Amino acid sequence: MNEWYSTELCMKLTTLLLALFISHIVTAAPQEGDLAPNFELQASDDEIYTLAQFRGKQPVVISFFPKAFTGGWTAQCKALRDSDREIKNYDVAYFMASTDTLEDNTDFAEKNGATFPILADPNKTMCEAYGVLSARGYANRWTFYIDKAGVIQKIDKQVNVREAGKQLVENMDALNFQQET
């Protein structure tokens, strides 16, 4: 009887701990309406950026992607590059971000004519803070739209790589992000 009780108690405790762990993972990722996590990362333009440097000044758009030099990322980068004029009509700080090294992101930006900084997060701290890290260790292809106050206004989890530039402009317009004058 004691052995059964001990096994039953262990199973219940394990279930409770697992439920707490899973709920922590689910609630740890920021949601729309939450304050966006700060970051400090170097980008393909050799600058170091933080979210805090834009707070109170301008909205920030961060488009996460899985891996440089892949077909999907190449198509997405080119779609964004091709929409550069329309994107630059908005008063926003715009970044791409991945778990790639700074060297890989810089090489990729140069090869594909990226006109925007690509943040390098090889330690995966930003990707974890934003809840975009997949089970395989790469960032999910999600885009975060953050207002001037640092609040997440939209998380687009349905990015179409070939239409990424057009989607970005449509979302900024729908969110009433201010256009340059």
mmCIF file of N, CA, C and O in Angstrom, residues 30-39 51-60 62 130 144-154 177:
data_model
loop_
_atom_site.group_PDB
_atom_site.id
_atom_site.type_symbol
_atom_site.label_atom_id
_atom_site.label_comp_id
_atom_site.label_asym_id
_atom_site.label_seq_id
_atom_site.Cartn_x
_atom_site.Cartn_y
_atom_site.Cartn_z
ATOM 1 N N PRO A 30 5.818 36.850 -25.230
ATOM 2 C CA PRO A 30 4.988 38.062 -25.210
ATOM 3 C C PRO A 30 3.849 37.969 -26.225
ATOM 4 O O PRO A 30 3.977 37.319 -27.259
ATOM 5 N N GLN A 31 2.772 38.630 -25.895
ATOM 6 C CA GLN A 31 1.568 38.631 -26.729
ATOM 7 C C GLN A 31 1.265 40.064 -27.178
ATOM 8 O O GLN A 31 1.828 41.019 -26.646
ATOM 9 N N GLU A 32 0.343 40.199 -28.105
ATOM 10 C CA GLU A 32 -0.110 41.525 -28.497
ATOM 11 C C GLU A 32 -0.650 42.234 -27.264
ATOM 12 O O GLU A 32 -1.369 41.646 -26.466
ATOM 13 N N GLY A 33 -0.251 43.490 -27.084
ATOM 14 C CA GLY A 33 -0.644 44.263 -25.907
ATOM 15 C C GLY A 33 0.403 44.254 -24.806
ATOM 16 O O GLY A 33 0.337 45.054 -23.879
ATOM 17 N N ASP A 34 1.385 43.356 -24.901
ATOM 18 C CA ASP A 34 2.466 43.290 -23.920
ATOM 19 C C ASP A 34 3.591 44.237 -24.296
ATOM 20 O O ASP A 34 3.789 44.560 -25.472
ATOM 21 N N LEU A 35 4.353 44.636 -23.294
ATOM 22 C CA LEU A 35 5.561 45.406 -23.533
ATOM 23 C C LEU A 35 6.582 44.479 -24.196
ATOM 24 O O LEU A 35 6.806 43.363 -23.731
ATOM 25 N N ALA A 36 7.162 44.921 -25.286
ATOM 26 C CA ALA A 36 8.142 44.097 -26.001
ATOM 27 C C ALA A 36 9.429 44.001 -25.198
ATOM 28 O O ALA A 36 9.866 44.991 -24.604
ATOM 29 N N PRO A 37 10.046 42.824 -25.179
ATOM 30 C CA PRO A 37 11.312 42.671 -24.455
ATOM 31 C C PRO A 37 12.417 43.516 -25.096
ATOM 32 O O PRO A 37 12.494 43.619 -26.329
ATOM 33 N N ASN A 38 13.249 44.110 -24.261
ATOM 34 C CA ASN A 38 14.382 44.851 -24.786
ATOM 35 C C ASN A 38 15.400 43.864 -25.351
ATOM 36 O O ASN A 38 15.397 42.677 -25.004
ATOM 37 N N PHE A 39 16.255 44.349 -26.218
ATOM 38 C CA PHE A 39 17.342 43.536 -26.762
ATOM 39 C C PHE A 39 18.534 44.450 -26.997
ATOM 40 O O PHE A 39 18.393 45.679 -27.056
ATOM 41 N N LEU A 51 16.121 47.918 -28.318
ATOM 42 C CA LEU A 51 14.749 48.386 -28.474
ATOM 43 C C LEU A 51 14.570 49.695 -27.705
ATOM 44 O O LEU A 51 13.885 50.607 -28.170
ATOM 45 N N ALA A 52 15.229 49.800 -26.559
ATOM 46 C CA ALA A 52 15.092 50.978 -25.703
ATOM 47 C C ALA A 52 15.476 52.273 -26.420
ATOM 48 O O ALA A 52 14.913 53.330 -26.131
ATOM 49 N N GLN A 53 16.406 52.212 -27.365
ATOM 50 C CA GLN A 53 16.837 53.437 -28.036
ATOM 51 C C GLN A 53 15.733 54.041 -28.915
ATOM 52 O O GLN A 53 15.805 55.212 -29.270
ATOM 53 N N PHE A 54 14.700 53.257 -29.234
ATOM 54 C CA PHE A 54 13.608 53.745 -30.073
ATOM 55 C C PHE A 54 12.357 54.094 -29.266
ATOM 56 O O PHE A 54 11.454 54.750 -29.794
ATOM 57 N N ARG A 55 12.317 53.660 -28.002
ATOM 58 C CA ARG A 55 11.128 53.892 -27.178
ATOM 59 C C ARG A 55 10.852 55.392 -27.048
ATOM 60 O O ARG A 55 11.723 56.170 -26.745
ATOM 61 N N GLY A 56 9.615 55.768 -27.327
ATOM 62 C CA GLY A 56 9.209 57.158 -27.264
ATOM 63 C C GLY A 56 9.547 57.942 -28.524
ATOM 64 O O GLY A 56 9.171 59.109 -28.645
ATOM 65 N N LYS A 57 10.264 57.317 -29.458
ATOM 66 C CA LYS A 57 10.694 58.025 -30.676
ATOM 67 C C LYS A 57 9.999 57.528 -31.936
ATOM 68 O O LYS A 57 9.517 58.316 -32.734
ATOM 69 N N GLN A 58 9.998 56.210 -32.125
ATOM 70 C CA GLN A 58 9.372 55.672 -33.329
ATOM 71 C C GLN A 58 9.040 54.196 -33.136
ATOM 72 O O GLN A 58 9.662 53.505 -32.324
ATOM 73 N N PRO A 59 8.051 53.705 -33.894
ATOM 74 C CA PRO A 59 7.717 52.282 -33.835
ATOM 75 C C PRO A 59 8.880 51.443 -34.369
ATOM 76 O O PRO A 59 9.746 51.942 -35.097
ATOM 77 N N VAL A 60 8.854 50.166 -34.006
ATOM 78 C CA VAL A 60 9.880 49.222 -34.444
ATOM 79 C C VAL A 60 9.187 48.005 -35.037
ATOM 80 O O VAL A 60 8.201 47.512 -34.489
ATOM 81 N N ILE A 62 10.157 44.129 -36.283
ATOM 82 C CA ILE A 62 11.192 43.094 -36.283
ATOM 83 C C ILE A 62 10.630 41.863 -36.981
ATOM 84 O O ILE A 62 9.657 41.270 -36.521
ATOM 85 N N TYR A 130 11.375 36.714 -27.202
ATOM 86 C CA TYR A 130 10.204 37.002 -28.027
ATOM 87 C C TYR A 130 9.350 35.761 -28.284
ATOM 88 O O TYR A 130 8.302 35.844 -28.917
ATOM 89 N N PHE A 144 6.989 41.162 -35.671
ATOM 90 C CA PHE A 144 6.455 41.902 -34.533
ATOM 91 C C PHE A 144 6.372 43.378 -34.899
ATOM 92 O O PHE A 144 7.352 43.958 -35.374
ATOM 93 N N TYR A 145 5.210 43.980 -34.642
ATOM 94 C CA TYR A 145 4.978 45.402 -34.869
ATOM 95 C C TYR A 145 4.841 46.044 -33.488
ATOM 96 O O TYR A 145 3.901 45.739 -32.746
ATOM 97 N N ILE A 146 5.768 46.913 -33.154
ATOM 98 C CA ILE A 146 5.880 47.493 -31.812
ATOM 99 C C ILE A 146 5.692 49.002 -31.915
ATOM 100 O O ILE A 146 6.368 49.663 -32.715
ATOM 101 N N ASP A 147 4.788 49.569 -31.107
ATOM 102 C CA ASP A 147 4.529 51.008 -31.194
ATOM 103 C C ASP A 147 5.611 51.816 -30.475
ATOM 104 O O ASP A 147 6.541 51.260 -29.890
ATOM 105 N N LYS A 148 5.470 53.147 -30.522
ATOM 106 C CA LYS A 148 6.468 54.043 -29.920
ATOM 107 C C LYS A 148 6.663 53.793 -28.427
ATOM 108 O O LYS A 148 7.742 54.016 -27.893
ATOM 109 N N ALA A 149 5.612 53.363 -27.758
ATOM 110 C CA ALA A 149 5.692 53.117 -26.319
ATOM 111 C C ALA A 149 6.342 51.768 -25.993
ATOM 112 O O ALA A 149 6.561 51.446 -24.829
ATOM 113 N N GLY A 150 6.641 50.976 -27.028
ATOM 114 C CA GLY A 150 7.270 49.674 -26.810
ATOM 115 C C GLY A 150 6.276 48.548 -26.633
ATOM 116 O O GLY A 150 6.642 47.447 -26.211
ATOM 117 N N VAL A 151 5.009 48.787 -26.966
ATOM 118 C CA VAL A 151 3.961 47.788 -26.811
ATOM 119 C C VAL A 151 3.760 47.041 -28.137
ATOM 120 O O VAL A 151 3.685 47.659 -29.200
ATOM 121 N N ILE A 152 3.671 45.731 -28.056
ATOM 122 C CA ILE A 152 3.459 44.906 -29.251
ATOM 123 C C ILE A 152 2.022 45.114 -29.739
ATOM 124 O O ILE A 152 1.071 44.801 -29.031
ATOM 125 N N GLN A 153 1.881 45.638 -30.941
ATOM 126 C CA GLN A 153 0.569 45.893 -31.523
ATOM 127 C C GLN A 153 0.073 44.725 -32.369
ATOM 128 O O GLN A 153 -1.126 44.501 -32.471
ATOM 129 N N LYS A 154 1.011 44.006 -32.981
ATOM 130 C CA LYS A 154 0.620 42.884 -33.832
ATOM 131 C C LYS A 154 1.784 41.913 -33.928
ATOM 132 O O LYS A 154 2.940 42.311 -33.991
ATOM 133 N N PHE A 177 0.668 53.321 -38.395
ATOM 134 C CA PHE A 177 2.021 53.790 -38.153
ATOM 135 C C PHE A 177 2.222 55.046 -38.996
ATOM 136 O O PHE A 177 1.828 55.090 -40.166
#
